[in-house]
């Protein structure tokens, strides 16, 4: 029985979609890397061959930053990290560039290079894209096709769920052994090393002062840079921040349900929405509880065989009627829930049909494993995880853990120091940006961070979800981030932000 849940990985069927989401659909891109050395100095090497085609008229330089794989090992080999240096559109640009790297861990920054004409930041200053080590276009790339294959197998309706733990344990072991045979030191792939890469880049390029733009996981990179390499940082934007001190796995189910309840409460407070979907919060909660006890049977045609396959979905699977929606589709959530309550399964069937797609190359999975098993899993409370898994009757069995403890034991990377689970304090100007319905990095996390970041501002985008600065349907968050970079001593404001009144729920 496959699951639809995009929230967590563990707990029999529930682990499937967590795995599916983190198995990024990209292909293998490994071309080798440098040799061992003890007298190494980081360097930037220009390259005419880029990762993506850049639109005409945009000036840029592309190349690779060569750094040590493991800075704790004086005999470490070197690795190469792709970098784009985009020139500002201004004839008189500011001297402090913006350095940008995306979330994850395990996601690639490089595809962003294709869309520089949409980025407002280039109106005022240069913009630098940094790939995180171990990701798709880096050399080496920590892909795990074995993991993706396990995701695919576990998503098939005939899969024996009693063997799911062993399936992923075997996949983890196979991936680890293959990467290590390639000479990869898995202990070299973590947030501290990525922060070191950015610091090396700044020094190699001779940058005297710079700004940081980070989203989701990469806000942890920003915090480490502010703590360990603060001297050249002028200002920081953290979009959907993940505090170092938060134990993500212990809170994720609670955060998910609170976001769902917040959205449905807002629907009930809206006259039109409440009239169209009366008592929707209570009815949805009861529906999820009911299906947890008596799973919903859904029949879907397998597009590869033409045969009908049968799925049995519980509350932890059906919660994707919320999690699968982006900021742009938030207004549709009550509508989609109402369809489900009225036994209209068209949207559910569309999601299930995707489970028959062939497995991806497992891009970035190894990087995600190395980061999570070194920085998150060691600080988790086993008792808390177990309690949260069965605490909520609507989604009983939905584990908050991204990876099982057993998986991390197989991956066996070194635990980071205790300081990596402690709050960072700084007076560097920071803008925190949150989405009101963000269950992955809730706004309460950013609010808590303002105490330790004494020169900070916090903007909450009503009706939005995760990473507002990447909302291409409404670039208000990007506009405000750019205003902040231009004047980090003031809280940015714009008419677009004042006009955001929350979600206008679909009622027809």
C-alpha positions as a printed Julia matrix, in Angstrom:
508×3 Matrix{Float64}:
   0.0    0.0     0.0
   1.71   3.19   -1.11
   1.14   6.44    0.66
   0.48   9.95   -0.57
   1.93  11.68    2.44
   4.74  14.11    1.64
   5.45  14.79    5.28
   7.47  11.9     6.73
   9.37   8.82    5.7
   9.12   6.25    8.43
   6.32   4.07    9.71
   5.6    1.45    7.06
   3.61   2.97    4.18
   4.19   6.52    5.37
   7.89   6.47    4.63
   7.32   6.11    0.9
   6.33   9.6    -0.11
   8.9   11.28    2.11
  11.42   9.21    0.21
   9.76  10.0    -3.1
   9.94  13.75   -2.48
  13.58  13.76   -1.46
  14.52  11.54   -4.41
  15.05  14.53   -6.7
  14.27  13.75  -10.32
  17.65  14.45  -11.86
  20.24  12.3   -13.64
  23.72  11.24  -12.59
  26.42  13.84  -13.16
  29.79  12.65  -11.83
  33.01  13.5   -13.6
  35.66  12.9   -10.98
  37.62  15.29   -8.8
  41.09  16.21   -7.56
  43.83  14.29   -5.82
  44.96  14.28   -2.19
  47.24  17.11   -0.98
  48.37  18.77    2.22
  49.53  22.14    0.86
  46.25  23.12   -0.77
  44.9   26.63   -1.31
  41.31  27.1    -2.58
  41.05  28.4    -6.13
  38.43  29.44   -8.67
  38.84  28.08  -12.2
  36.83  29.61  -15.04
  35.06  27.3   -17.45
  33.45  27.96  -20.83
  31.23  24.92  -20.43
  28.31  25.85  -18.16
  25.64  23.77  -16.47
  22.81  25.68  -18.2
  22.22  27.92  -21.18
  22.14  31.58  -20.13
  19.94  34.04  -21.98
  21.64  36.48  -24.3
  22.43  39.88  -22.84
  23.21  38.62  -19.35
  26.87  39.06  -18.45
  28.33  36.32  -16.29
  31.34  34.22  -15.44
  31.08  30.51  -14.76
  33.63  28.28  -13.11
  34.47  25.83  -10.35
  35.64  26.51   -6.83
  38.22  23.91   -5.82
  38.21  23.17   -2.08
  39.16  20.39    0.31
  36.61  17.62    0.7
  37.17  17.43    4.45
  38.86  20.4     6.11
  39.52  18.34    9.23
  41.74  15.99    7.24
  45.04  17.59    6.11
  45.4   14.84    3.51
  41.93  15.36    2.11
  41.47  15.26   -1.63
  39.86  18.2    -3.38
  36.38  18.62   -4.83
  34.89  21.08   -7.31
  31.83  23.26   -6.8
  30.15  25.08   -9.71
  29.7   28.85   -9.33
  27.93  31.49  -11.43
  28.98  35.13  -11.08
  26.23  37.26  -12.65
  26.95  40.91  -13.41
  24.44  43.51  -12.26
  22.2   45.16  -14.84
  23.12  48.52  -13.3
  25.75  50.75  -14.87
  26.8   51.73  -11.37
  26.19  48.64   -9.21
  26.68  48.39   -5.47
  30.01  46.82   -4.49
  28.52  44.2    -2.16
  27.18  41.21   -4.16
  24.49  38.77   -3.06
  25.48  35.13   -2.58
  22.58  32.71   -3.06
  22.23  28.99   -2.41
  18.96  27.06   -2.24
  17.39  24.79    0.37
  17.49  21.04    0.71
  19.79  19.51    1.75
  20.34  17.75   -1.54
  18.77  20.23   -3.95
  20.68  21.96   -6.71
  21.07  25.73   -7.08
  22.29  25.7   -10.67
  18.96  25.65  -12.59
  18.32  29.12  -11.15
  20.93  30.41  -13.6
  18.42  30.2   -16.45
  16.07  32.75  -14.91
  18.28  35.69  -14.0
  16.12  38.08  -16.02
  13.4   37.58  -13.38
  15.65  38.3   -10.39
  15.2   41.85   -9.11
  18.47  41.72   -7.19
  20.49  42.2   -10.38
  19.03  45.69  -10.78
  21.35  46.85   -8.01
  24.27  44.46   -7.53
  26.01  41.31   -8.72
  24.41  37.98   -7.91
  26.41  34.81   -7.19
  24.98  31.3    -7.38
  26.7   28.64   -5.27
  26.03  24.93   -5.65
  26.26  23.1    -2.35
  28.89  20.36   -2.3
  27.6   16.88   -3.06
  24.66  18.14   -5.12
  23.8   17.41   -8.74
  26.31  19.59  -10.59
  29.1   19.37   -8.01
  32.08  17.05   -8.47
  31.52  14.56   -6.93
  27.76  14.23   -6.83
  26.31  12.13   -4.01
  23.5   10.47   -5.93
  21.75   7.35   -4.65
  19.88   5.56   -7.46
  19.64   2.57   -5.09
  17.46   4.69   -2.82
  15.22   5.85   -5.64
  14.76   2.28   -6.74
  13.67   1.35   -3.22
  11.16   4.22   -3.26
   9.76   2.95   -6.52
   9.48  -0.64   -5.32
   7.81   0.35   -2.04
   5.22   2.43   -3.91
   3.87  -0.51   -5.87
   0.51  -1.83   -4.58
   1.76  -5.42   -4.36
   4.75  -4.53   -2.17
   4.98  -6.4     1.15
   5.04  -3.63    3.76
   6.55  -5.9     6.38
   9.82  -5.77    4.41
  10.01  -2.0     3.91
  12.59  -1.37    6.63
  14.97  -3.97    5.22
  14.45  -2.63    1.71
  15.7    0.84    2.62
  18.43  -0.46    4.86
  19.81  -2.46    1.92
  19.52   0.56   -0.36
  21.37   2.75    2.14
  24.14   0.22    2.55
  24.53  -0.23   -1.22
  24.68   3.51   -1.85
  27.18   4.11    0.92
  29.47   1.32   -0.27
  29.37   2.54   -3.87
  30.18   6.15   -2.94
  33.0    5.11   -0.62
  34.5    2.88   -3.31
  34.69   6.05   -5.4
  36.88   7.49   -2.65
  34.23   9.84   -1.26
  34.59  10.85    2.4
  30.98  11.14    3.55
  32.07  13.06    6.66
  33.0   15.96    4.4
  29.41  16.72    3.43
  27.65  18.87    6.0
  26.57  22.43    6.77
  29.9   23.45    8.28
  31.78  22.42    5.16
  29.32  24.27    2.9
  29.76  27.41    5.01
  33.53  26.93    4.65
  33.11  26.71    0.88
  31.29  30.05    0.75
  33.9   31.66    2.96
  36.65  30.29    0.7
  34.84  31.67   -2.35
  34.59  35.13   -0.78
  38.31  35.14   -0.04
  39.37  33.73   -3.4
  37.32  36.34   -5.28
  38.6   39.13   -3.04
  35.1   40.19   -1.96
  35.33  42.77    0.84
  31.65  42.72    1.83
  28.67  40.65    0.73
  25.01  39.8     1.41
  23.45  36.38    1.86
  20.15  35.14    0.42
  19.16  31.76    1.84
  15.99  29.66    1.9
  14.8   26.8     4.1
  17.75  24.45    4.87
  20.31  26.91    3.53
  19.35  29.34    6.33
  21.35  26.97    8.54
  24.33  27.69    6.32
  23.72  31.41    6.87
  23.66  30.95   10.64
  26.97  29.07   10.61
  28.54  31.76    8.42
  27.32  34.5    10.78
  28.76  32.63   13.74
  32.08  31.44   12.28
  32.88  33.89    9.47
  30.97  37.12   10.25
  33.5   39.79    9.24
  32.5   40.3     5.6
  28.74  39.76    5.9
  26.79  42.99    5.38
  23.22  41.65    5.61
  21.26  38.39    5.46
  17.83  37.36    4.22
  16.55  34.09    5.68
  13.45  32.92    3.84
  11.59  30.21    5.77
  14.36  29.82    8.38
  15.32  26.6    10.14
  17.01  27.49   13.45
  20.07  25.46   14.38
  18.59  24.77   17.8
  15.34  23.26   16.5
  15.04  19.47   16.4
  13.09  19.36   13.17
  12.06  15.72   13.35
  10.46  16.09   16.76
   8.04  18.8    15.65
   7.14  18.14   12.03
   3.82  16.31   12.5
   2.61  18.85   15.04
   3.59  21.7    12.71
   1.75  20.08    9.83
  -1.52  19.7    11.74
  -1.3   23.2    13.16
  -0.93  24.63    9.66
  -3.9   22.64    8.39
  -6.03  23.78   11.33
  -4.95  27.39   10.83
  -5.98  27.37    7.18
  -9.33  25.69    7.86
 -10.02  28.04   10.77
  -9.43  30.93    8.38
 -11.91  29.35    5.99
 -14.49  29.16    8.77
 -13.86  32.81    9.62
 -14.58  33.75    6.01
 -18.32  34.11    5.43
 -18.3   32.79    1.88
 -15.91  29.91    2.59
 -17.77  28.84    5.74
 -21.1   28.99    3.92
 -19.78  26.8     1.11
 -17.86  24.39    3.36
 -19.56  24.5     6.8
 -17.63  23.04    9.76
 -14.91  21.87    7.37
 -12.19  21.69   10.01
 -14.18  19.31   12.2
 -15.45  17.25    9.27
 -11.96  16.84    7.8
 -10.52  15.84   11.16
 -13.21  13.23   11.66
 -12.72  11.97    8.11
  -9.0   11.44    8.64
  -9.65   9.6    11.91
 -12.22   7.39   10.23
  -9.94   6.47    7.34
  -7.09   5.75    9.75
  -9.26   3.05   11.29
 -10.9    1.95    8.02
  -8.66   2.85    5.06
 -10.1    4.37    1.9
  -9.94   2.0    -1.06
  -8.9    3.71   -4.3
  -8.58   1.98   -7.67
  -6.16   3.46  -10.2
  -5.18   2.34  -13.68
  -1.52   1.52  -14.01
  -0.47   3.54  -17.09
   2.3    1.05  -17.89
   0.19  -2.11  -17.84
  -3.36  -0.83  -18.25
  -4.36  -2.93  -15.25
  -6.35  -1.63  -12.28
  -4.35  -1.35   -9.07
  -5.88  -0.99   -5.61
  -4.57   1.33   -2.91
  -5.7    1.6     0.72
  -5.15   5.07    2.16
  -5.19   6.19    5.78
  -5.34   9.66    7.3
  -1.55   9.99    7.16
  -1.8    9.45    3.37
  -4.82  11.65    2.74
  -3.33  14.69    4.51
  -1.62  15.41    1.17
  -4.78  17.18    0.12
  -3.07  20.01    2.04
   0.65  19.27    1.7
   0.56  18.85   -2.07
  -0.71  22.4    -2.58
   1.71  25.25   -3.31
   1.23  28.87   -2.28
  -0.53  29.53   -5.57
  -3.03  26.73   -4.95
  -3.68  27.45   -1.25
  -7.11  28.96   -2.12
  -8.1   25.54   -3.5
  -7.45  23.6    -0.29
 -11.0   23.75    1.19
 -12.37  22.93   -2.27
 -10.1   19.89   -2.59
 -10.9   18.72    0.92
 -14.62  19.06    0.2
 -14.17  16.93   -2.93
 -12.58  14.24   -0.81
 -15.33  14.42    1.8
 -17.86  13.94   -1.0
 -16.01  10.91   -2.35
 -14.64  12.73   -5.4
 -11.26  11.0    -5.74
 -10.04  12.56   -8.98
  -7.2   14.54   -7.36
  -6.14  11.59   -5.22
  -6.03   9.34   -8.26
  -3.86  11.83  -10.12
  -1.34  11.75   -7.27
  -1.4    7.97   -7.05
  -0.79   7.55  -10.77
   2.57   9.3   -10.34
   3.75   6.44   -8.14
   4.11   4.26  -11.23
   6.73   6.56  -12.76
  10.17   5.04  -13.17
  12.69   5.8   -10.39
  14.98   8.8   -10.72
  18.75   8.86  -10.36
  18.49   9.68   -6.66
  20.17  13.07   -7.06
  21.38  14.59   -3.81
  20.09  11.76   -1.6
  23.59  10.98   -0.33
  24.09  14.64    0.57
  20.8   14.69    2.43
  21.72  11.55    4.32
  25.11  12.94    5.32
  23.67  16.23    6.57
  20.68  14.76    8.36
  22.49  11.86    9.96
  25.26  14.14   11.27
  23.23  17.19   12.3
  19.6   16.3    12.97
  19.21  12.63   13.81
  21.81  12.57   16.65
  19.91  15.24   18.56
  16.5   13.59   18.25
  14.75  12.08   21.22
  13.8    8.51   20.31
  11.0    8.67   22.85
   9.67  11.92   21.4
   9.7   10.53   17.87
   7.8    7.43   18.99
   5.28   9.52   20.88
   4.68  11.93   18.0
   4.19   9.06   15.55
   1.06   7.88   17.35
  -0.04  11.01   19.18
  -2.5   12.41   16.64
  -5.46  10.16   15.71
  -5.96  11.98   12.38
  -2.56  10.86   11.11
  -1.67   8.02   13.44
   1.44   6.21   12.25
   2.89   9.27   10.51
   6.44   9.49   11.82
   7.99  12.94   12.12
  11.47  11.55   11.35
  13.02  12.19    7.93
  15.28   9.14    8.31
  15.03   6.19   10.7
  17.72   5.83   13.33
  18.71   2.53   11.7
  19.29   4.26    8.37
  21.65   6.77    9.97
  23.48   4.0    11.78
  24.19   2.4     8.4
  25.29   5.73    6.89
  27.5    6.16    9.97
  28.79   9.71    9.55
  30.26  11.52   12.54
  27.94  13.51   14.76
  28.61  17.25   14.65
  29.6   19.17   17.77
  26.96  20.25   20.3
  27.31  23.87   19.17
  25.57  22.94   15.9
  22.37  22.37   17.88
  22.58  25.67   19.76
  21.22  29.11   18.81
  23.38  31.65   17.0
  23.5   35.23   18.24
  24.4   38.14   16.0
  23.82  41.85   15.39
  24.29  41.55   11.62
  21.12  42.91    9.94
  18.71  40.07    9.15
  15.35  39.91    7.41
  13.27  36.85    8.28
  10.54  35.96    5.78
   7.81  33.43    6.57
   4.69  32.03    4.96
   1.61  31.95    7.18
   0.71  28.35    6.27
   4.27  27.0     6.13
   4.29  23.66    7.95
   7.91  22.83    7.04
   9.47  25.87    8.72
   6.63  27.55   10.65
   6.7   31.27   11.32
   7.03  30.69   15.07
  10.59  29.51   14.42
  11.53  32.81   12.78
   9.78  34.73   15.53
  11.84  32.91   18.16
  15.06  33.77   16.28
  14.46  37.53   16.47
  15.46  37.44   20.16
  19.02  36.35   19.34
  19.36  38.36   16.14
  19.15  41.79   17.68
  19.13  43.72   14.42
  16.4   41.78   12.66
  12.95  42.18   11.11
  10.28  39.57   10.47
   7.68  39.57    7.69
   4.86  37.0     7.55
   3.09  36.59    4.22
  -0.56  35.88    4.92
  -2.0   32.99    2.95
   1.42  31.86    1.66
   3.36  28.67    2.31
   7.06  27.72    2.14
   9.81  29.99    0.67
   7.89  33.17   -0.32
  10.84  34.63   -2.27
  10.48  31.81   -4.8
   6.79  32.51   -5.46
   6.89  33.36   -9.17
   3.17  34.11   -9.23
   3.75  37.08   -6.92
   7.26  38.48   -6.53
   6.42  40.67   -3.53
   8.74  38.77   -1.18
  11.61  39.09   -3.65
  10.89  42.83   -3.95
  11.02  43.25   -0.17
  14.2   41.19    0.11
  15.84  43.44   -2.47
  14.69  46.57   -0.61
  16.28  45.15    2.51
  19.6   44.53    0.76
  19.55  48.15   -0.38
  18.85  49.44    3.14
  19.35  46.74    5.8
  18.99  49.19    8.68
  15.26  49.61    8.06
  12.34  47.23    7.92
  11.39  47.05    4.24
   7.89  47.95    3.13
   6.05  47.85   -0.16
   2.5   48.36   -1.34
   2.35  44.75   -2.49
   2.85  43.49    1.07
   0.13  45.74    2.47
  -2.27  44.47   -0.16
  -1.81  40.8     0.76
  -4.92  40.06    2.78
  -4.65  36.31    3.03
  -6.06  33.53    0.88
  -9.24  34.14   -1.1
 -10.68  30.65   -0.91
 -12.26  29.05   -3.95
 -15.99  28.59   -3.4
 -17.25  27.75   -6.89
